[in-house]
PDB file of C-alpha atoms in Angstrom:
ATOM      1  CA  MET V  50      34.797  13.985 -31.569  1.00 42.00           C
ATOM      2  CA  ALA V  51      31.256  14.180 -30.223  1.00 47.00           C
ATOM      3  CA  SER V  52      30.615  16.571 -27.381  1.00 49.00           C
ATOM      4  CA  GLU V  53      29.473  15.303 -24.012  1.00 51.00           C
ATOM      5  CA  ASP V  54      26.072  16.939 -24.594  1.00 55.00           C
ATOM      6  CA  SER V  55      25.522  14.868 -27.739  1.00 61.00           C
ATOM      7  CA  ALA V  56      26.398  11.544 -26.102  1.00 85.00           C
ATOM      8  CA  VAL V  57      23.768   8.831 -26.229  1.00 93.00           C
ATOM      9  CA  PRO V  58      21.793   8.805 -22.935  1.00 95.00           C
ATOM     10  CA  PHE V  59      22.494   5.842 -20.694  1.00 96.00           C
ATOM     11  CA  VAL V  60      20.643   4.269 -17.772  1.00 97.00           C
ATOM     12  CA  VAL V  61      21.628   5.692 -14.390  1.00 96.00           C
ATOM     13  CA  ASP V  62      18.869   4.115 -12.288  1.00 96.00           C
ATOM     14  CA  GLU V  63      16.758   1.004 -12.753  1.00 96.00           C
ATOM     15  CA  CYS V  64      14.035  -0.545 -10.616  1.00 96.00           C
ATOM     16  CA  ARG V  65      13.102  -4.205 -11.111  1.00 94.00           C
ATOM     17  CA  GLY V  66      13.315  -4.084 -14.886  1.00 94.00           C
ATOM     18  CA  VAL V  67      10.310  -1.762 -14.994  1.00 95.00           C
ATOM     19  CA  LEU V  68      11.595   1.772 -14.405  1.00 97.00           C
ATOM     20  CA  PHE V  69      14.635   3.173 -16.232  1.00 97.00           C
ATOM     21  CA  VAL V  70      16.019   6.649 -15.545  1.00 97.00           C
ATOM     22  CA  TYR V  71      18.502   7.953 -18.104  1.00 97.00           C
ATOM     23  CA  SER V  72      21.448  10.308 -17.842  1.00 96.00           C
ATOM     24  CA  ASP V  73      19.547  13.067 -19.641  1.00 95.00           C
ATOM     25  CA  GLY V  74      16.732  12.891 -17.063  1.00 94.00           C
ATOM     26  CA  SER V  75      14.301  11.008 -19.290  1.00 96.00           C
ATOM     27  CA  VAL V  76      12.255   8.167 -17.837  1.00 97.00           C
ATOM     28  CA  VAL V  77      11.070   4.967 -19.514  1.00 97.00           C
ATOM     29  CA  ARG V  78       8.502   2.665 -17.933  1.00 95.00           C
ATOM     30  CA  ARG V  79       7.285  -0.755 -18.915  1.00 92.00           C
ATOM     31  CA  SER V  80       3.572  -1.296 -18.464  1.00 85.00           C
ATOM     32  CA  GLY V  81       3.854  -4.632 -16.658  1.00 80.00           C
ATOM     33  CA  PRO V  82       6.054  -6.136 -13.963  1.00 83.00           C
ATOM     34  CA  GLY V  83       9.408  -7.704 -14.685  1.00 70.00           C
ATOM     35  CA  PHE V  84       8.104 -11.167 -13.781  1.00 71.00           C
ATOM     36  CA  ALA V  85       5.459 -13.415 -15.288  1.00 72.00           C
ATOM     37  CA  THR V  86       2.496 -14.212 -13.035  1.00 78.00           C
ATOM     38  CA  PRO V  87      -0.693 -15.823 -14.345  1.00 84.00           C
ATOM     39  CA  VAL V  88      -3.956 -14.329 -13.062  1.00 88.00           C
ATOM     40  CA  ARG V  89      -6.008 -16.894 -11.156  1.00 89.00           C
ATOM     41  CA  ASP V  90      -9.569 -15.678 -11.662  1.00 91.00           C
ATOM     42  CA  ASP V  91     -12.095 -18.446 -11.016  1.00 93.00           C
ATOM     43  CA  GLY V  92     -15.108 -16.208 -11.587  1.00 94.00           C
ATOM     44  CA  THR V  93     -16.271 -16.071  -7.961  1.00 96.00           C
ATOM     45  CA  VAL V  94     -15.308 -12.382  -7.816  1.00 97.00           C
ATOM     46  CA  GLU V  95     -16.404  -9.730 -10.310  1.00 97.00           C
ATOM     47  CA  TRP V  96     -14.465  -6.532 -10.913  1.00 98.00           C
ATOM     48  CA  LYS V  97     -14.450  -3.296 -12.898  1.00 97.00           C
ATOM     49  CA  ASP V  98     -12.236  -0.245 -13.415  1.00 98.00           C
ATOM     50  CA  VAL V  99     -13.327   3.288 -12.529  1.00 97.00           C
ATOM     51  CA  GLU V 100     -11.627   6.651 -13.004  1.00 98.00           C
ATOM     52  CA  PHE V 101     -11.509   8.618  -9.761  1.00 98.00           C
ATOM     53  CA  ASP V 102      -9.243  11.528 -10.760  1.00 98.00           C
ATOM     54  CA  ALA V 103      -9.725  12.711 -14.344  1.00 97.00           C
ATOM     55  CA  ALA V 104      -7.228  15.555 -13.965  1.00 97.00           C
ATOM     56  CA  HIS V 105      -4.382  13.109 -13.353  1.00 97.00           C
ATOM     57  CA  GLY V 106      -5.799  10.182 -15.314  1.00 97.00           C
ATOM     58  CA  LEU V 107      -5.983   7.961 -12.231  1.00 98.00           C
ATOM     59  CA  GLY V 108      -8.186   4.919 -11.905  1.00 98.00           C
ATOM     60  CA  LEU V 109      -9.038   2.283  -9.377  1.00 98.00           C
ATOM     61  CA  ARG V 110     -10.221  -1.303  -9.613  1.00 98.00           C
ATOM     62  CA  LEU V 111     -13.298  -2.443  -7.693  1.00 98.00           C
ATOM     63  CA  TYR V 112     -13.901  -6.063  -6.686  1.00 98.00           C
ATOM     64  CA  ARG V 113     -16.922  -7.716  -5.109  1.00 98.00           C
ATOM     65  CA  PRO V 114     -17.960 -11.346  -4.515  1.00 97.00           C
ATOM     66  CA  ARG V 115     -20.588 -12.541  -6.997  1.00 94.00           C
ATOM     67  CA  GLU V 116     -22.578 -14.221  -4.235  1.00 92.00           C
ATOM     68  CA  ARG V 117     -23.526 -11.621  -1.622  1.00 88.00           C
ATOM     69  CA  ASN V 118     -26.980 -12.734  -0.452  1.00 85.00           C
ATOM     70  CA  GLN V 119     -28.092  -9.077  -0.783  1.00 81.00           C
ATOM     71  CA  GLN V 120     -25.878  -8.162   2.173  1.00 90.00           C
ATOM     72  CA  LEU V 121     -23.844  -4.991   2.366  1.00 96.00           C
ATOM     73  CA  LEU V 122     -20.159  -5.830   2.615  1.00 98.00           C
ATOM     74  CA  PRO V 123     -17.272  -4.039   4.335  1.00 98.00           C
ATOM     75  CA  VAL V 124     -14.991  -2.001   2.075  1.00 98.00           C
ATOM     76  CA  PHE V 125     -11.302  -2.904   2.058  1.00 98.00           C
ATOM     77  CA  PHE V 126      -8.854  -0.517   0.391  1.00 98.00           C
ATOM     78  CA  TYR V 127      -5.638  -1.960  -0.975  1.00 98.00           C
ATOM     79  CA  TYR V 128      -2.892   0.481  -1.979  1.00 98.00           C
ATOM     80  CA  HIS V 129      -0.191  -1.384  -3.884  1.00 97.00           C
ATOM     81  CA  GLY V 130       3.506  -1.282  -3.059  1.00 97.00           C
ATOM     82  CA  GLY V 131       6.548  -0.511  -5.189  1.00 96.00           C
ATOM     83  CA  GLY V 132       8.609   2.046  -3.299  1.00 98.00           C
ATOM     84  CA  PHE V 133       6.465   4.904  -4.671  1.00 98.00           C
ATOM     85  CA  CYS V 134       8.243   4.268  -7.999  1.00 98.00           C
ATOM     86  CA  ILE V 135       6.639   1.208  -9.604  1.00 97.00           C
ATOM     87  CA  GLY V 136       3.478  -0.909  -9.389  1.00 96.00           C
ATOM     88  CA  SER V 137      -0.107  -0.729 -10.580  1.00 96.00           C
ATOM     89  CA  ARG V 138      -3.559  -2.016  -9.771  1.00 96.00           C
ATOM     90  CA  THR V 139      -3.432  -3.780 -13.169  1.00 95.00           C
ATOM     91  CA  TRP V 140      -0.372  -5.919 -12.415  1.00 94.00           C
ATOM     92  CA  PRO V 141      -1.165  -9.645 -12.114  1.00 92.00           C
ATOM     93  CA  ASN V 142       0.272  -9.969  -8.590  1.00 91.00           C
ATOM     94  CA  CYS V 143      -1.977  -7.137  -7.405  1.00 93.00           C
ATOM     95  CA  GLN V 144      -4.947  -8.607  -9.254  1.00 94.00           C
ATOM     96  CA  ASN V 145      -4.430 -12.047  -7.693  1.00 93.00           C
ATOM     97  CA  TYR V 146      -4.134 -10.615  -4.202  1.00 93.00           C
ATOM     98  CA  CYS V 147      -7.264  -8.483  -4.570  1.00 96.00           C
ATOM     99  CA  LEU V 148      -9.261 -11.393  -5.961  1.00 96.00           C
ATOM    100  CA  ARG V 149      -8.377 -13.432  -2.897  1.00 94.00           C
ATOM    101  CA  LEU V 150      -9.091 -10.518  -0.547  1.00 96.00           C
ATOM    102  CA  ALA V 151     -12.584 -10.035  -1.969  1.00 97.00           C
ATOM    103  CA  ALA V 152     -13.370 -13.759  -1.884  1.00 96.00           C
ATOM    104  CA  GLU V 153     -12.006 -14.625   1.550  1.00 95.00           C
ATOM    105  CA  LEU V 154     -12.782 -11.416   3.409  1.00 96.00           C
ATOM    106  CA  GLY V 155     -16.253 -11.164   1.917  1.00 97.00           C
ATOM    107  CA  ALA V 156     -15.535  -7.538   1.118  1.00 98.00           C
ATOM    108  CA  VAL V 157     -15.691  -4.922  -1.590  1.00 98.00           C
ATOM    109  CA  VAL V 158     -12.037  -4.310  -2.428  1.00 98.00           C
ATOM    110  CA  VAL V 159     -10.873  -0.955  -3.768  1.00 98.00           C
ATOM    111  CA  ALA V 160      -7.415  -0.916  -5.410  1.00 98.00           C
ATOM    112  CA  PRO V 161      -6.379   2.603  -6.506  1.00 98.00           C
ATOM    113  CA  ASP V 162      -3.407   3.689  -8.557  1.00 98.00           C
ATOM    114  CA  TYR V 163      -1.423   6.788  -7.642  1.00 98.00           C
ATOM    115  CA  ARG V 164       1.250   8.910  -9.285  1.00 98.00           C
ATOM    116  CA  LEU V 165       4.802   7.588  -9.079  1.00 98.00           C
ATOM    117  CA  GLY V 166       8.321   8.977  -8.835  1.00 98.00           C
ATOM    118  CA  PRO V 167      10.571  10.242 -10.155  1.00 98.00           C
ATOM    119  CA  GLU V 168       8.132  11.954 -12.535  1.00 98.00           C
ATOM    120  CA  HIS V 169       5.759  12.788  -9.673  1.00 98.00           C
ATOM    121  CA  ARG V 170       7.620  13.008  -6.420  1.00 98.00           C
ATOM    122  CA  LEU V 171       6.115  12.722  -2.977  1.00 98.00           C
ATOM    123  CA  PRO V 172       3.750  13.807  -1.554  1.00 98.00           C
ATOM    124  CA  ALA V 173       1.892  13.314  -4.882  1.00 98.00           C
ATOM    125  CA  ALA V 174       1.140   9.664  -4.080  1.00 98.00           C
ATOM    126  CA  ILE V 175      -0.211  10.585  -0.642  1.00 98.00           C
ATOM    127  CA  ASP V 176      -2.454  13.248  -2.152  1.00 98.00           C
ATOM    128  CA  ASP V 177      -3.768  10.790  -4.749  1.00 98.00           C
ATOM    129  CA  ALA V 178      -4.458   8.172  -2.088  1.00 98.00           C
ATOM    130  CA  GLY V 179      -6.515  10.683  -0.135  1.00 98.00           C
ATOM    131  CA  ALA V 180      -8.418  11.589  -3.300  1.00 98.00           C
ATOM    132  CA  ALA V 181      -9.295   7.909  -3.814  1.00 98.00           C
ATOM    133  CA  LEU V 182     -10.678   7.618  -0.289  1.00 98.00           C
ATOM    134  CA  LEU V 183     -12.666  10.826  -0.730  1.00 98.00           C
ATOM    135  CA  TRP V 184     -13.995   9.460  -4.028  1.00 98.00           C
ATOM    136  CA  LEU V 185     -15.368   6.463  -2.150  1.00 98.00           C
ATOM    137  CA  ALA V 186     -16.950   8.779   0.416  1.00 97.00           C
ATOM    138  CA  SER V 187     -18.614  10.725  -2.401  1.00 97.00           C
ATOM    139  CA  GLN V 188     -20.252   7.507  -3.612  1.00 97.00           C
ATOM    140  CA  ALA V 189     -22.045   7.003  -0.304  1.00 94.00           C
ATOM    141  CA  GLY V 190     -24.550   9.689  -1.165  1.00 81.00           C
ATOM    142  CA  GLY V 191     -25.777   7.878  -4.260  1.00 87.00           C
ATOM    143  CA  GLY V 192     -23.028   6.923  -6.651  1.00 92.00           C
ATOM    144  CA  ASP V 193     -22.360   4.012  -8.962  1.00 95.00           C
ATOM    145  CA  PRO V 194     -24.994   1.319  -8.211  1.00 96.00           C
ATOM    146  CA  TRP V 195     -22.408  -1.405  -8.891  1.00 96.00           C
ATOM    147  CA  LEU V 196     -20.640  -0.158  -5.763  1.00 97.00           C
ATOM    148  CA  THR V 197     -23.470   1.213  -3.637  1.00 96.00           C
ATOM    149  CA  GLU V 198     -25.601  -1.937  -3.822  1.00 95.00           C
ATOM    150  CA  ALA V 199     -22.734  -3.946  -2.310  1.00 97.00           C
ATOM    151  CA  ALA V 200     -20.715  -1.612  -0.049  1.00 97.00           C
ATOM    152  CA  ASP V 201     -21.260  -0.800   3.612  1.00 97.00           C
ATOM    153  CA  PHE V 202     -19.815   2.713   3.799  1.00 98.00           C
ATOM    154  CA  ASN V 203     -19.938   2.581   7.588  1.00 97.00           C
ATOM    155  CA  ARG V 204     -17.327  -0.191   7.616  1.00 98.00           C
ATOM    156  CA  VAL V 205     -14.313   0.983   5.618  1.00 98.00           C
ATOM    157  CA  PHE V 206     -10.832  -0.460   6.193  1.00 98.00           C
ATOM    158  CA  VAL V 207      -7.721   1.105   4.680  1.00 98.00           C
ATOM    159  CA  SER V 208      -4.769  -1.135   3.898  1.00 98.00           C
ATOM    160  CA  GLY V 209      -1.664  -1.124   1.779  1.00 97.00           C
ATOM    161  CA  ASP V 210       1.550  -3.033   1.416  1.00 96.00           C
ATOM    162  CA  SER V 211       5.033  -1.538   1.520  1.00 97.00           C
ATOM    163  CA  ALA V 212       4.611   1.981   0.083  1.00 98.00           C
ATOM    164  CA  GLY V 213       0.883   1.359   0.387  1.00 98.00           C
ATOM    165  CA  GLY V 214       1.392   0.741   4.102  1.00 98.00           C
ATOM    166  CA  THR V 215       3.088   4.120   4.368  1.00 98.00           C
ATOM    167  CA  ILE V 216       0.075   5.603   2.585  1.00 98.00           C
ATOM    168  CA  ALA V 217      -2.217   3.964   5.155  1.00 98.00           C
ATOM    169  CA  HIS V 218      -0.287   5.717   7.946  1.00 98.00           C
ATOM    170  CA  HIS V 219      -0.604   9.133   6.322  1.00 98.00           C
ATOM    171  CA  LEU V 220      -4.311   8.658   5.687  1.00 98.00           C
ATOM    172  CA  ALA V 221      -4.769   7.639   9.323  1.00 98.00           C
ATOM    173  CA  VAL V 222      -3.125  10.924  10.331  1.00 98.00           C
ATOM    174  CA  ARG V 223      -5.065  13.040   7.830  1.00 98.00           C
ATOM    175  CA  PHE V 224      -8.447  11.619   8.770  1.00 98.00           C
ATOM    176  CA  GLY V 225      -7.684  11.019  12.448  1.00 97.00           C
ATOM    177  CA  SER V 226      -9.510  14.055  13.790  1.00 97.00           C
ATOM    178  CA  ALA V 227     -13.014  15.480  13.884  1.00 97.00           C
ATOM    179  CA  ALA V 228     -12.187  17.656  10.868  1.00 97.00           C
ATOM    180  CA  GLY V 229     -10.760  14.688   9.004  1.00 97.00           C
ATOM    181  CA  ARG V 230     -13.797  12.533   9.700  1.00 97.00           C
ATOM    182  CA  ALA V 231     -16.012  15.371   8.499  1.00 97.00           C
ATOM    183  CA  GLU V 232     -14.162  15.268   5.160  1.00 97.00           C
ATOM    184  CA  LEU V 233     -15.266  11.653   4.756  1.00 97.00           C
ATOM    185  CA  GLY V 234     -18.919  12.481   5.330  1.00 96.00           C
ATOM    186  CA  ALA V 235     -21.016   9.308   5.323  1.00 93.00           C
ATOM    187  CA  ALA V 236     -17.998   6.985   5.073  1.00 97.00           C
ATOM    188  CA  THR V 237     -16.469   5.693   8.310  1.00 98.00           C
ATOM    189  CA  VAL V 238     -12.985   4.190   8.559  1.00 98.00           C
ATOM    190  CA  LYS V 239     -13.044   1.426  11.155  1.00 98.00           C
ATOM    191  CA  GLY V 240      -9.402   0.398  10.941  1.00 98.00           C
ATOM    192  CA  TYR V 241      -6.082   0.484   9.129  1.00 98.00           C
ATOM    193  CA  VAL V 242      -3.811  -2.347   8.016  1.00 98.00           C
ATOM    194  CA  GLN V 243      -0.162  -1.659   7.276  1.00 98.00           C
ATOM    195  CA  LEU V 244       1.401  -4.613   5.474  1.00 97.00           C
ATOM    196  CA  MET V 245       5.170  -4.323   5.889  1.00 97.00           C
ATOM    197  CA  PRO V 246       5.062  -0.505   5.720  1.00 98.00           C
ATOM    198  CA  PHE V 247       7.813   1.280   3.809  1.00 98.00           C
ATOM    199  CA  PHE V 248       9.295   3.637   6.388  1.00 98.00           C
ATOM    200  CA  GLY V 249      12.771   5.148   6.220  1.00 98.00           C
ATOM    201  CA  GLY V 250      15.355   7.149   8.108  1.00 98.00           C
ATOM    202  CA  THR V 251      18.952   8.279   7.833  1.00 97.00           C
ATOM    203  CA  GLU V 252      20.113   6.097  10.727  1.00 97.00           C
ATOM    204  CA  ARG V 253      20.251   2.410   9.809  1.00 97.00           C
ATOM    205  CA  THR V 254      18.249  -0.074  11.840  1.00 98.00           C
ATOM    206  CA  ARG V 255      19.604  -3.527  12.585  1.00 97.00           C
ATOM    207  CA  SER V 256      17.357  -5.205  10.005  1.00 97.00           C
ATOM    208  CA  GLU V 257      18.577  -2.716   7.397  1.00 97.00           C
ATOM    209  CA  ALA V 258      22.239  -3.107   8.291  1.00 97.00           C
ATOM    210  CA  GLU V 259      22.050  -6.903   8.254  1.00 96.00           C
ATOM    211  CA  CYS V 260      19.823  -7.265   5.168  1.00 96.00           C
ATOM    212  CA  PRO V 261      21.441  -9.656   2.649  1.00 95.00           C
ATOM    213  CA  ASP V 262      22.055  -8.458  -0.899  1.00 94.00           C
ATOM    214  CA  ASP V 263      19.884 -11.237  -2.325  1.00 93.00           C
ATOM    215  CA  ALA V 264      16.778 -10.160  -0.369  1.00 94.00           C
ATOM    216  CA  PHE V 265      13.654  -9.359  -2.399  1.00 93.00           C
ATOM    217  CA  LEU V 266      13.966  -5.794  -1.058  1.00 95.00           C
ATOM    218  CA  ASN V 267      17.622  -5.089  -0.293  1.00 97.00           C
ATOM    219  CA  ARG V 268      19.466  -1.962   0.847  1.00 97.00           C
ATOM    220  CA  PRO V 269      20.457  -0.617  -2.600  1.00 97.00           C
ATOM    221  CA  LEU V 270      16.906  -0.915  -3.941  1.00 97.00           C
ATOM    222  CA  ASN V 271      15.412   0.434  -0.708  1.00 97.00           C
ATOM    223  CA  ASP V 272      17.661   3.508  -0.880  1.00 97.00           C
ATOM    224  CA  ARG V 273      17.046   3.942  -4.617  1.00 97.00           C
ATOM    225  CA  TYR V 274      13.295   4.043  -4.122  1.00 98.00           C
ATOM    226  CA  TRP V 275      13.598   6.849  -1.584  1.00 98.00           C
ATOM    227  CA  ARG V 276      16.070   8.791  -3.727  1.00 97.00           C
ATOM    228  CA  LEU V 277      13.739   8.626  -6.730  1.00 98.00           C
ATOM    229  CA  SER V 278      10.466   9.299  -4.909  1.00 98.00           C
ATOM    230  CA  LEU V 279      11.242  11.922  -2.256  1.00 98.00           C
ATOM    231  CA  PRO V 280      11.572  15.612  -3.158  1.00 98.00           C
ATOM    232  CA  VAL V 281      14.926  16.347  -4.773  1.00 97.00           C
ATOM    233  CA  GLY V 282      17.568  16.823  -2.085  1.00 95.00           C
ATOM    234  CA  ALA V 283      15.450  15.371   0.734  1.00 98.00           C
ATOM    235  CA  THR V 284      16.836  12.696   3.030  1.00 98.00           C
ATOM    236  CA  ALA V 285      15.078   9.586   4.324  1.00 97.00           C
ATOM    237  CA  ASP V 286      14.154  11.582   7.427  1.00 98.00           C
ATOM    238  CA  HIS V 287      11.598  13.487   5.339  1.00 98.00           C
ATOM    239  CA  PRO V 288       8.146  13.457   7.032  1.00 98.00           C
ATOM    240  CA  VAL V 289       6.672  11.223   4.332  1.00 98.00           C
ATOM    241  CA  SER V 290       9.256   8.491   4.915  1.00 98.00           C
ATOM    242  CA  ASN V 291      10.029   8.855   8.624  1.00 98.00           C
ATOM    243  CA  PRO V 292       6.971   9.335  10.885  1.00 98.00           C
ATOM    244  CA  PHE V 293       9.317  10.291  13.724  1.00 98.00           C
ATOM    245  CA  GLY V 294      11.801  12.427  11.805  1.00 97.00           C
ATOM    246  CA  PRO V 295      12.934  15.857  13.020  1.00 97.00           C
ATOM    247  CA  ASP V 296      10.367  17.676  10.891  1.00 97.00           C
ATOM    248  CA  SER V 297       7.540  15.134  11.170  1.00 98.00           C
ATOM    249  CA  PRO V 298       4.268  16.173  12.816  1.00 96.00           C
ATOM    250  CA  ALA V 299       3.591  15.038  16.374  1.00 97.00           C
ATOM    251  CA  LEU V 300       1.237  12.068  16.518  1.00 98.00           C
ATOM    252  CA  GLU V 301       0.011  12.219  20.102  1.00 98.00           C
ATOM    253  CA  ALA V 302      -3.156  14.151  19.221  1.00 97.00           C
ATOM    254  CA  VAL V 303      -4.058  11.968  16.233  1.00 98.00           C
ATOM    255  CA  GLU V 304      -7.129   9.811  16.860  1.00 97.00           C
ATOM    256  CA  PHE V 305      -5.876   6.647  15.213  1.00 97.00           C
ATOM    257  CA  ALA V 306      -8.458   4.048  14.316  1.00 97.00           C
ATOM    258  CA  PRO V 307      -7.354   0.530  15.344  1.00 98.00           C
ATOM    259  CA  THR V 308      -4.254  -0.349  13.343  1.00 98.00           C
ATOM    260  CA  LEU V 309      -2.822  -3.749  12.455  1.00 98.00           C
ATOM    261  CA  VAL V 310       0.862  -3.728  11.471  1.00 98.00           C
ATOM    262  CA  VAL V 311       2.113  -6.815   9.639  1.00 97.00           C
ATOM    263  CA  VAL V 312       5.859  -7.522   9.696  1.00 97.00           C
ATOM    264  CA  GLY V 313       8.108 -10.236   8.297  1.00 96.00           C
ATOM    265  CA  GLY V 314      11.070 -11.684  10.137  1.00 95.00           C
ATOM    266  CA  ARG V 315      13.284 -11.545   7.036  1.00 95.00           C
ATOM    267  CA  ASP V 316      12.142  -8.114   5.878  1.00 97.00           C
ATOM    268  CA  ILE V 317      14.572  -5.189   5.733  1.00 97.00           C
ATOM    269  CA  LEU V 318      11.733  -2.995   7.044  1.00 97.00           C
ATOM    270  CA  HIS V 319      10.999  -5.226  10.065  1.00 98.00           C
ATOM    271  CA  ASP V 320      12.629  -3.059  12.740  1.00 98.00           C
ATOM    272  CA  ARG V 321      11.109   0.225  11.588  1.00 98.00           C
ATOM    273  CA  ALA V 322       7.602  -1.240  11.581  1.00 98.00           C
ATOM    274  CA  VAL V 323       8.027  -2.793  15.031  1.00 98.00           C
ATOM    275  CA  ASP V 324       9.399   0.487  16.404  1.00 98.00           C
ATOM    276  CA  TYR V 325       6.542   2.422  14.791  1.00 98.00           C
ATOM    277  CA  ALA V 326       3.935   0.218  16.461  1.00 98.00           C
ATOM    278  CA  ALA V 327       5.708   0.370  19.832  1.00 98.00           C
ATOM    279  CA  ARG V 328       5.823   4.168  19.766  1.00 98.00           C
ATOM    280  CA  LEU V 329       2.149   4.439  18.904  1.00 98.00           C
ATOM    281  CA  ARG V 330       1.205   1.988  21.651  1.00 98.00           C
ATOM    282  CA  ALA V 331       3.223   4.076  24.105  1.00 98.00           C
ATOM    283  CA  MET V 332       0.990   7.006  23.117  1.00 98.00           C
ATOM    284  CA  GLY V 333      -2.069   4.932  23.971  1.00 97.00           C
ATOM    285  CA  LYS V 334      -3.045   4.100  20.377  1.00 97.00           C
ATOM    286  CA  ALA V 335      -4.779   0.818  19.517  1.00 97.00           C
ATOM    287  CA  VAL V 336      -2.037  -0.896  17.524  1.00 97.00           C
ATOM    288  CA  GLU V 337      -1.198  -4.583  17.156  1.00 97.00           C
ATOM    289  CA  VAL V 338       1.744  -6.250  15.430  1.00 97.00           C
ATOM    290  CA  LYS V 339       1.345  -9.507  13.534  1.00 96.00           C
ATOM    291  CA  ASN V 340       4.786 -11.026  12.984  1.00 96.00           C
ATOM    292  CA  PHE V 341       5.468 -13.601  10.268  1.00 96.00           C
ATOM    293  CA  GLU V 342       8.765 -15.125  11.275  1.00 95.00           C
ATOM    294  CA  GLY V 343      10.891 -16.239   8.344  1.00 94.00           C
ATOM    295  CA  GLN V 344       8.864 -14.317   5.740  1.00 94.00           C
ATOM    296  CA  GLN V 345      10.374 -11.846   3.318  1.00 93.00           C
ATOM    297  CA  HIS V 346       9.039  -8.532   2.083  1.00 95.00           C
ATOM    298  CA  GLY V 347       5.762  -8.838   0.168  1.00 92.00           C
ATOM    299  CA  PHE V 348       5.322 -12.580   0.692  1.00 91.00           C
ATOM    300  CA  PHE V 349       1.525 -12.293   0.383  1.00 89.00           C
ATOM    301  CA  THR V 350       1.605 -10.799  -3.118  1.00 85.00           C
ATOM    302  CA  ILE V 351       4.529 -12.913  -4.295  1.00 85.00           C
ATOM    303  CA  ASP V 352       2.428 -15.995  -3.503  1.00 85.00           C
ATOM    304  CA  PRO V 353      -1.130 -15.182  -2.356  1.00 84.00           C
ATOM    305  CA  TRP V 354      -1.876 -18.919  -1.948  1.00 83.00           C
ATOM    306  CA  SER V 355       1.008 -19.822   0.382  1.00 90.00           C
ATOM    307  CA  ASP V 356       0.379 -21.147   3.898  1.00 94.00           C
ATOM    308  CA  ALA V 357       1.636 -17.876   5.375  1.00 94.00           C
ATOM    309  CA  SER V 358      -0.708 -15.896   3.127  1.00 93.00           C
ATOM    310  CA  ALA V 359      -3.605 -18.035   4.359  1.00 94.00           C
ATOM    311  CA  VAL V 360      -2.698 -17.196   7.962  1.00 96.00           C
ATOM    312  CA  LEU V 361      -2.614 -13.511   7.028  1.00 96.00           C
ATOM    313  CA  MET V 362      -6.037 -13.740   5.381  1.00 95.00           C
ATOM    314  CA  ARG V 363      -7.504 -15.224   8.549  1.00 96.00           C
ATOM    315  CA  ALA V 364      -5.957 -12.430  10.619  1.00 96.00           C
ATOM    316  CA  LEU V 365      -7.375  -9.792   8.268  1.00 96.00           C
ATOM    317  CA  LYS V 366     -10.810 -11.384   8.382  1.00 96.00           C
ATOM    318  CA  ARG V 367     -10.816 -11.401  12.198  1.00 96.00           C
ATOM    319  CA  PHE V 368      -9.794  -7.743  12.175  1.00 97.00           C
ATOM    320  CA  ILE V 369     -12.625  -6.837   9.809  1.00 96.00           C
ATOM    321  CA  ASP V 370     -15.281  -9.047  11.358  1.00 95.00           C
ATOM    322  CA  THR V 371     -14.641  -7.447  14.771  1.00 94.00           C
ATOM    323  CA  ASP V 372     -14.517  -3.896  13.327  1.00 87.00           C
ATOM    324  CA  GLY V 373     -10.891  -3.483  14.278  1.00 84.00           C
ATOM    325  CA  ARG V 374     -11.001  -5.025  17.727  1.00 76.00           C
ATOM    326  CA  PHE V 375      -8.024  -7.181  18.611  1.00 66.00           C
ATOM    327  CA  ASP V 376      -8.267 -10.682  20.047  1.00 55.00           C
TER     328      ASP V 376
END
């Protein structure tokens, strides 16, 4: 009879058919998403990949409109989602969204990758995201001409969806002081966009408690992401997941750049994002909520060409064109 130690490893955790964690602690990843999405590249946007962190083998994808009329364009960061466990700048859904962002916003789009859990637990992803922003700042002094001939480093906007939205919050905190701005040197962040940010907590919100099992992001998957990405033994009140947790830093002194928070009426994360924005506004921060009633989590990357996605694009363009001022 075989001993328990010699038993064949079996899957104990799985995320969207991409990430498989086995009973012996081993991890298997598939390179692409668990769904087929054709890339819609009509040639109006050009793009290239760049390594920004050789030590960790991390790259980012740069996009710029082909027709720029020799104008410098705002820079729009897009940190992908995936619960800090899955996702990549190379996935077709991310590619499609970034192509549309560059074309419709008239912007240089920067889409970085970052390390993922459970192999690299938080705050690794937050550290990598900061390194990507600092890489951009380093280019302002005379970097890659492909970027510098198109980018206005004085008009940088930092966005992300889901886990990327959480990243945007932590970057706003890190660089929301005189010392933080000094780190960025010649680059200036004008605003932040949190697209359905992935916040957590041990106490269930109403939108979490009432989330149906067939939702794109449901409770079991939501909880699994946190369990696989947070430090071992940490709860969802960890400072990375809960901005207002018992051990989270106070935010009153943070000099937040204008922040747009996008929420969906059918999103499990709806209530946390709305509460986050309300608390920041109560502190006197410039925060606005854009609510998409009836929309589920990640609707804009699931279908970047939907009517709701078009409304979102117009809202993002207004935010950028006014340098973060709200209508």
